[in-house]
């Protein structure tokens, strides 16, 4: 069964450093989501792509976070500079389409900022 | 925007008993309600979902009910087993909203032998 892939699985960095996370959605899935999950809470959407276009980045802290999906397939989420409060699990999800379709999650990247 | 509240935050049951987790949502336009199970250190996995044109849906030991008037939906697990122990998240989204999922805060279910 196809799954969403993410790397790295774990990342430890110092504050003010730059970090990047990669996501490869299920083949053929046009919609890609990045969520942030703080320990003990539910995931919160950071950014949503439809193909290569951003359709929702209202919750993305744009002063330090950026996301791209250049060819409409895999995606990269970057944080620069990282802050202590960015420590969380970063989850990528994909769906076949954006209209009320099942979202499949990747294993996540656990970020620790020291 | 949408707000989803989930209760209880922790739930402990004996093996074989039933477990019920409840969620309420604020946006009456929401029309899709999935439930995810997340084991420690693993990805959220969809276990069941329901759309607003249906009041109840079952899949073996798992069922979900939806009350659109009251804006609440519930997850029911019967004959619980130790492998059901995990964190369960409810979520809500709506067509036209880009399928953005708003999650509840999660319920830690522990099934004791």
Short mmCIF file of N, CA and C in Angstrom, two decimals, chain B:
data_model
loop_
_atom_site.label_atom_id
_atom_site.label_comp_id
_atom_site.label_asym_id
_atom_site.label_seq_id
_atom_site.Cartn_x
_atom_site.Cartn_y
_atom_site.Cartn_z
N UNK B 1 -13.21 30.88 12.31
CA UNK B 1 -12.94 29.56 11.77
C UNK B 1 -13.54 28.47 12.61
N UNK B 2 -13.34 27.25 12.15
CA UNK B 2 -13.88 26.08 12.84
C UNK B 2 -13.14 25.85 14.16
N UNK B 3 -13.90 25.38 15.16
CA UNK B 3 -13.33 24.99 16.45
C UNK B 3 -13.91 23.62 16.82
N UNK B 4 -13.04 22.70 17.15
CA UNK B 4 -13.48 21.34 17.51
C UNK B 4 -13.05 21.05 18.94
N UNK B 5 -14.01 20.68 19.75
CA UNK B 5 -13.72 20.29 21.13
C UNK B 5 -13.91 18.79 21.29
N UNK B 6 -13.04 18.17 22.06
CA UNK B 6 -13.05 16.71 22.20
C UNK B 6 -12.98 16.34 23.67
N UNK B 7 -13.81 15.34 24.03
CA UNK B 7 -13.84 14.87 25.42
C UNK B 7 -14.08 13.36 25.45
N UNK B 8 -13.52 12.64 26.42
CA UNK B 8 -12.60 13.15 27.44
C UNK B 8 -11.17 13.22 26.92
N UNK B 9 -10.29 13.77 27.67
CA UNK B 9 -8.89 13.83 27.25
C UNK B 9 -8.19 12.51 27.54
N UNK B 10 -8.64 11.79 28.55
CA UNK B 10 -8.13 10.45 28.82
C UNK B 10 -9.31 9.54 29.14
N UNK B 11 -9.16 8.29 28.75
CA UNK B 11 -10.23 7.32 28.96
C UNK B 11 -9.60 5.95 29.21
N UNK B 12 -9.97 5.37 30.32
CA UNK B 12 -9.45 4.06 30.67
C UNK B 12 -10.61 3.08 30.78
N UNK B 13 -10.53 1.97 30.07
CA UNK B 13 -11.59 0.97 30.09
C UNK B 13 -10.99 -0.41 30.27
N UNK B 14 -11.81 -1.32 30.70
CA UNK B 14 -11.38 -2.71 30.81
C UNK B 14 -11.56 -3.40 29.46
N UNK B 15 -10.68 -4.32 29.17
CA UNK B 15 -10.78 -5.07 27.93
C UNK B 15 -12.17 -5.68 27.79
N UNK B 16 -12.76 -5.51 26.62
CA UNK B 16 -14.09 -6.02 26.37
C UNK B 16 -15.20 -5.01 26.57
N UNK B 17 -14.90 -3.94 27.31
CA UNK B 17 -15.88 -2.88 27.49
C UNK B 17 -15.95 -1.99 26.26
N UNK B 18 -16.93 -1.10 26.25
CA UNK B 18 -17.06 -0.12 25.17
C UNK B 18 -16.43 1.19 25.56
N UNK B 19 -16.00 1.94 24.55
CA UNK B 19 -15.43 3.26 24.77
C UNK B 19 -16.14 4.25 23.86
N UNK B 20 -16.42 5.43 24.41
CA UNK B 20 -17.09 6.47 23.64
C UNK B 20 -16.31 7.77 23.77
N UNK B 21 -16.03 8.39 22.65
CA UNK B 21 -15.34 9.67 22.61
C UNK B 21 -16.23 10.65 21.86
N UNK B 22 -16.37 11.85 22.44
CA UNK B 22 -17.32 12.82 21.87
C UNK B 22 -16.62 14.08 21.40
N UNK B 23 -17.12 14.63 20.30
CA UNK B 23 -16.59 15.88 19.76
C UNK B 23 -17.73 16.81 19.38
N UNK B 24 -17.50 18.09 19.56
CA UNK B 24 -18.43 19.10 19.08
C UNK B 24 -17.69 20.04 18.14
N UNK B 25 -18.42 20.58 17.17
CA UNK B 25 -17.82 21.51 16.23
C UNK B 25 -18.65 22.78 16.18
N UNK B 26 -18.04 23.83 15.68
CA UNK B 26 -18.71 25.14 15.75
C UNK B 26 -19.30 25.60 14.42
N UNK B 27 -18.70 25.18 13.31
CA UNK B 27 -19.11 25.68 12.00
C UNK B 27 -20.16 24.75 11.36
N UNK B 28 -21.37 25.23 11.22
CA UNK B 28 -22.44 24.41 10.68
C UNK B 28 -22.20 24.03 9.22
N UNK B 29 -21.24 24.68 8.56
CA UNK B 29 -20.91 24.34 7.18
C UNK B 29 -20.01 23.11 7.07
N UNK B 30 -19.44 22.68 8.16
CA UNK B 30 -18.60 21.47 8.14
C UNK B 30 -19.42 20.27 7.73
N UNK B 31 -18.86 19.44 6.85
CA UNK B 31 -19.64 18.31 6.33
C UNK B 31 -18.85 17.02 6.22
N UNK B 32 -17.64 17.00 6.78
CA UNK B 32 -16.83 15.80 6.74
C UNK B 32 -16.13 15.65 8.08
N UNK B 33 -16.26 14.44 8.68
CA UNK B 33 -15.79 14.24 10.04
C UNK B 33 -15.02 12.92 10.14
N UNK B 34 -13.70 12.99 10.03
CA UNK B 34 -12.89 11.78 10.15
C UNK B 34 -12.39 11.58 11.58
N UNK B 35 -12.06 10.34 11.88
CA UNK B 35 -11.43 9.99 13.14
C UNK B 35 -10.09 9.32 12.83
N UNK B 36 -9.05 9.78 13.53
CA UNK B 36 -7.72 9.23 13.35
C UNK B 36 -7.24 8.59 14.65
N UNK B 37 -6.49 7.51 14.49
CA UNK B 37 -5.85 6.83 15.62
C UNK B 37 -4.36 7.03 15.48
N UNK B 38 -3.72 7.46 16.56
CA UNK B 38 -2.29 7.69 16.52
C UNK B 38 -1.62 6.95 17.67
N UNK B 39 -0.86 5.94 17.32
CA UNK B 39 -0.07 5.23 18.32
C UNK B 39 1.22 6.02 18.56
N UNK B 40 1.81 5.78 19.71
CA UNK B 40 2.97 6.55 20.13
C UNK B 40 4.07 6.52 19.08
N UNK B 41 4.47 7.69 18.62
CA UNK B 41 5.57 7.80 17.66
C UNK B 41 5.22 7.43 16.24
N UNK B 42 3.93 7.20 15.98
CA UNK B 42 3.53 6.78 14.63
C UNK B 42 2.61 7.82 13.98
N UNK B 43 2.36 7.63 12.72
CA UNK B 43 1.52 8.57 11.96
C UNK B 43 0.06 8.41 12.33
N UNK B 44 -0.73 9.47 12.24
CA UNK B 44 -2.18 9.33 12.41
C UNK B 44 -2.74 8.45 11.31
N UNK B 45 -3.59 7.51 11.68
CA UNK B 45 -4.21 6.60 10.72
C UNK B 45 -5.72 6.80 10.76
N UNK B 46 -6.30 6.99 9.58
CA UNK B 46 -7.76 7.12 9.50
C UNK B 46 -8.41 5.79 9.87
N UNK B 47 -9.36 5.83 10.81
CA UNK B 47 -10.04 4.60 11.19
C UNK B 47 -11.49 4.59 10.71
N UNK B 48 -12.10 5.74 10.62
CA UNK B 48 -13.46 5.82 10.13
C UNK B 48 -13.79 7.28 9.86
N UNK B 49 -14.69 7.53 8.95
CA UNK B 49 -15.13 8.90 8.70
C UNK B 49 -16.61 8.90 8.36
N UNK B 50 -17.21 10.07 8.48
CA UNK B 50 -18.63 10.20 8.18
C UNK B 50 -18.86 11.53 7.51
N UNK B 51 -19.78 11.54 6.58
CA UNK B 51 -20.14 12.78 5.88
C UNK B 51 -21.51 13.22 6.34
N UNK B 52 -21.83 14.47 6.11
CA UNK B 52 -22.99 15.07 6.77
C UNK B 52 -24.32 14.55 6.26
N UNK B 53 -24.31 13.79 5.18
CA UNK B 53 -25.58 13.25 4.69
C UNK B 53 -25.91 11.90 5.31
N UNK B 54 -25.08 11.49 6.28
CA UNK B 54 -25.26 10.20 6.94
C UNK B 54 -25.29 10.42 8.45
N UNK B 55 -26.13 9.69 9.17
CA UNK B 55 -26.22 9.87 10.61
C UNK B 55 -25.36 8.90 11.40
N UNK B 56 -25.06 7.75 10.78
CA UNK B 56 -24.29 6.75 11.49
C UNK B 56 -23.54 5.88 10.49
N UNK B 57 -22.37 5.43 10.89
CA UNK B 57 -21.58 4.56 10.04
C UNK B 57 -20.85 3.56 10.92
N UNK B 58 -20.82 2.29 10.48
CA UNK B 58 -20.17 1.25 11.27
C UNK B 58 -19.12 0.53 10.44
N UNK B 59 -18.07 0.09 11.13
CA UNK B 59 -17.05 -0.73 10.51
C UNK B 59 -16.55 -1.67 11.59
N UNK B 60 -17.11 -2.87 11.59
CA UNK B 60 -16.76 -3.90 12.58
C UNK B 60 -17.01 -3.38 13.99
N UNK B 61 -15.97 -3.21 14.80
CA UNK B 61 -16.17 -2.80 16.19
C UNK B 61 -16.24 -1.28 16.36
N UNK B 62 -16.11 -0.55 15.28
CA UNK B 62 -16.06 0.91 15.35
C UNK B 62 -17.29 1.50 14.69
N UNK B 63 -17.85 2.50 15.32
CA UNK B 63 -18.99 3.22 14.75
C UNK B 63 -18.85 4.70 15.04
N UNK B 64 -19.40 5.50 14.17
CA UNK B 64 -19.43 6.94 14.38
C UNK B 64 -20.86 7.42 14.17
N UNK B 65 -21.30 8.31 15.03
CA UNK B 65 -22.62 8.92 14.90
C UNK B 65 -22.47 10.41 14.75
N UNK B 66 -23.38 11.02 14.02
CA UNK B 66 -23.34 12.45 13.76
C UNK B 66 -24.70 13.06 14.02
N UNK B 67 -24.72 14.12 14.80
CA UNK B 67 -25.93 14.89 15.05
C UNK B 67 -25.67 16.31 14.53
N UNK B 68 -26.16 16.57 13.32
CA UNK B 68 -25.89 17.87 12.70
C UNK B 68 -26.58 19.01 13.42
N UNK B 69 -27.74 18.74 13.96
CA UNK B 69 -28.49 19.80 14.64
C UNK B 69 -27.73 20.28 15.86
N UNK B 70 -27.21 19.32 16.62
CA UNK B 70 -26.47 19.65 17.83
C UNK B 70 -25.00 19.92 17.55
N UNK B 71 -24.57 19.66 16.34
CA UNK B 71 -23.17 19.83 15.93
C UNK B 71 -22.24 19.02 16.81
N UNK B 72 -22.57 17.75 16.95
CA UNK B 72 -21.62 16.88 17.65
C UNK B 72 -21.60 15.50 17.00
N UNK B 73 -20.47 14.84 17.15
CA UNK B 73 -20.28 13.50 16.61
C UNK B 73 -19.45 12.69 17.59
N UNK B 74 -19.65 11.39 17.55
CA UNK B 74 -19.04 10.52 18.55
C UNK B 74 -18.46 9.27 17.91
N UNK B 75 -17.41 8.77 18.54
CA UNK B 75 -16.77 7.52 18.15
C UNK B 75 -17.11 6.47 19.19
N UNK B 76 -17.55 5.33 18.73
CA UNK B 76 -17.90 4.23 19.62
C UNK B 76 -17.04 3.02 19.25
N UNK B 77 -16.33 2.49 20.25
CA UNK B 77 -15.54 1.29 20.04
C UNK B 77 -16.11 0.22 20.96
N UNK B 78 -16.54 -0.88 20.40
CA UNK B 78 -17.09 -1.97 21.22
C UNK B 78 -16.04 -3.07 21.37
N UNK B 79 -16.23 -3.88 22.40
CA UNK B 79 -15.33 -5.03 22.64
C UNK B 79 -13.87 -4.62 22.55
N UNK B 80 -13.51 -3.61 23.32
CA UNK B 80 -12.17 -3.05 23.24
C UNK B 80 -11.09 -4.10 23.52
N UNK B 81 -9.97 -3.90 22.84
CA UNK B 81 -8.82 -4.79 22.96
C UNK B 81 -7.59 -3.97 23.30
N UNK B 82 -6.56 -4.58 23.88
CA UNK B 82 -5.35 -3.81 24.25
C UNK B 82 -4.76 -3.04 23.07
N UNK B 83 -4.88 -3.59 21.87
CA UNK B 83 -4.32 -2.90 20.70
C UNK B 83 -5.12 -1.66 20.29
N UNK B 84 -6.25 -1.45 20.94
CA UNK B 84 -7.01 -0.22 20.71
C UNK B 84 -6.40 0.95 21.48
N UNK B 85 -5.49 0.67 22.40
CA UNK B 85 -4.85 1.73 23.19
C UNK B 85 -4.06 2.65 22.26
N UNK B 86 -4.39 3.93 22.30
CA UNK B 86 -3.76 4.92 21.42
C UNK B 86 -4.39 6.28 21.72
N UNK B 87 -3.95 7.29 21.00
CA UNK B 87 -4.62 8.60 21.05
C UNK B 87 -5.54 8.70 19.84
N UNK B 88 -6.76 9.09 20.08
CA UNK B 88 -7.75 9.24 19.02
C UNK B 88 -8.07 10.72 18.82
N UNK B 89 -8.06 11.14 17.56
CA UNK B 89 -8.38 12.53 17.22
C UNK B 89 -9.61 12.57 16.34
N UNK B 90 -10.52 13.47 16.67
CA UNK B 90 -11.61 13.77 15.75
C UNK B 90 -11.21 15.00 14.95
N UNK B 91 -11.86 15.21 13.83
CA UNK B 91 -11.58 16.37 13.00
C UNK B 91 -12.82 16.73 12.21
N UNK B 92 -12.82 17.96 11.70
CA UNK B 92 -13.93 18.43 10.89
C UNK B 92 -13.40 19.26 9.74
N UNK B 93 -14.09 19.19 8.61
CA UNK B 93 -13.73 20.04 7.47
C UNK B 93 -14.97 20.26 6.61
N UNK B 94 -14.84 21.12 5.62
CA UNK B 94 -15.99 21.38 4.76
C UNK B 94 -15.56 21.57 3.31
N UNK B 95 -16.43 21.13 2.43
CA UNK B 95 -16.23 21.36 1.01
C UNK B 95 -16.23 22.86 0.76
N UNK B 96 -15.29 23.30 -0.07
CA UNK B 96 -15.21 24.73 -0.30
C UNK B 96 -14.23 25.38 0.64
N UNK B 97 -13.89 24.65 1.68
CA UNK B 97 -12.88 25.15 2.61
C UNK B 97 -11.53 24.51 2.33
N UNK B 98 -11.42 23.88 1.15
CA UNK B 98 -10.16 23.26 0.77
C UNK B 98 -9.87 21.99 1.52
N UNK B 99 -10.89 21.45 2.19
CA UNK B 99 -10.71 20.22 2.96
C UNK B 99 -9.73 20.41 4.11
N UNK B 100 -9.59 21.62 4.60
CA UNK B 100 -8.73 21.87 5.75
C UNK B 100 -9.32 21.19 6.97
N UNK B 101 -8.56 20.30 7.57
CA UNK B 101 -9.02 19.59 8.75
C UNK B 101 -8.71 20.40 10.00
N UNK B 102 -9.72 20.58 10.85
CA UNK B 102 -9.52 21.14 12.17
C UNK B 102 -9.67 20.00 13.16
N UNK B 103 -8.62 19.77 13.94
CA UNK B 103 -8.59 18.62 14.83
C UNK B 103 -9.01 18.98 16.24
N UNK B 104 -9.53 17.98 16.93
CA UNK B 104 -9.72 18.09 18.37
C UNK B 104 -8.40 17.88 19.07
N UNK B 105 -8.42 17.97 20.39
CA UNK B 105 -7.19 17.91 21.16
C UNK B 105 -6.76 16.48 21.51
N UNK B 106 -7.57 15.50 21.13
CA UNK B 106 -7.16 14.12 21.31
C UNK B 106 -7.67 13.48 22.58
N UNK B 107 -7.86 12.16 22.52
CA UNK B 107 -8.25 11.36 23.67
C UNK B 107 -7.28 10.19 23.80
N UNK B 108 -6.63 10.12 24.94
CA UNK B 108 -5.73 8.99 25.22
C UNK B 108 -6.57 7.84 25.76
N UNK B 109 -6.74 6.80 24.94
CA UNK B 109 -7.50 5.63 25.35
C UNK B 109 -6.55 4.54 25.83
N UNK B 110 -6.83 4.05 27.02
CA UNK B 110 -6.05 2.94 27.57
C UNK B 110 -6.99 1.78 27.86
N UNK B 111 -6.70 0.65 27.24
CA UNK B 111 -7.50 -0.54 27.46
C UNK B 111 -6.71 -1.47 28.37
N UNK B 112 -7.26 -1.69 29.54
CA UNK B 112 -6.55 -2.47 30.55
C UNK B 112 -7.02 -3.92 30.54
N UNK B 113 -6.06 -4.81 30.80
CA UNK B 113 -6.37 -6.24 30.81
C UNK B 113 -7.15 -6.61 32.07
#
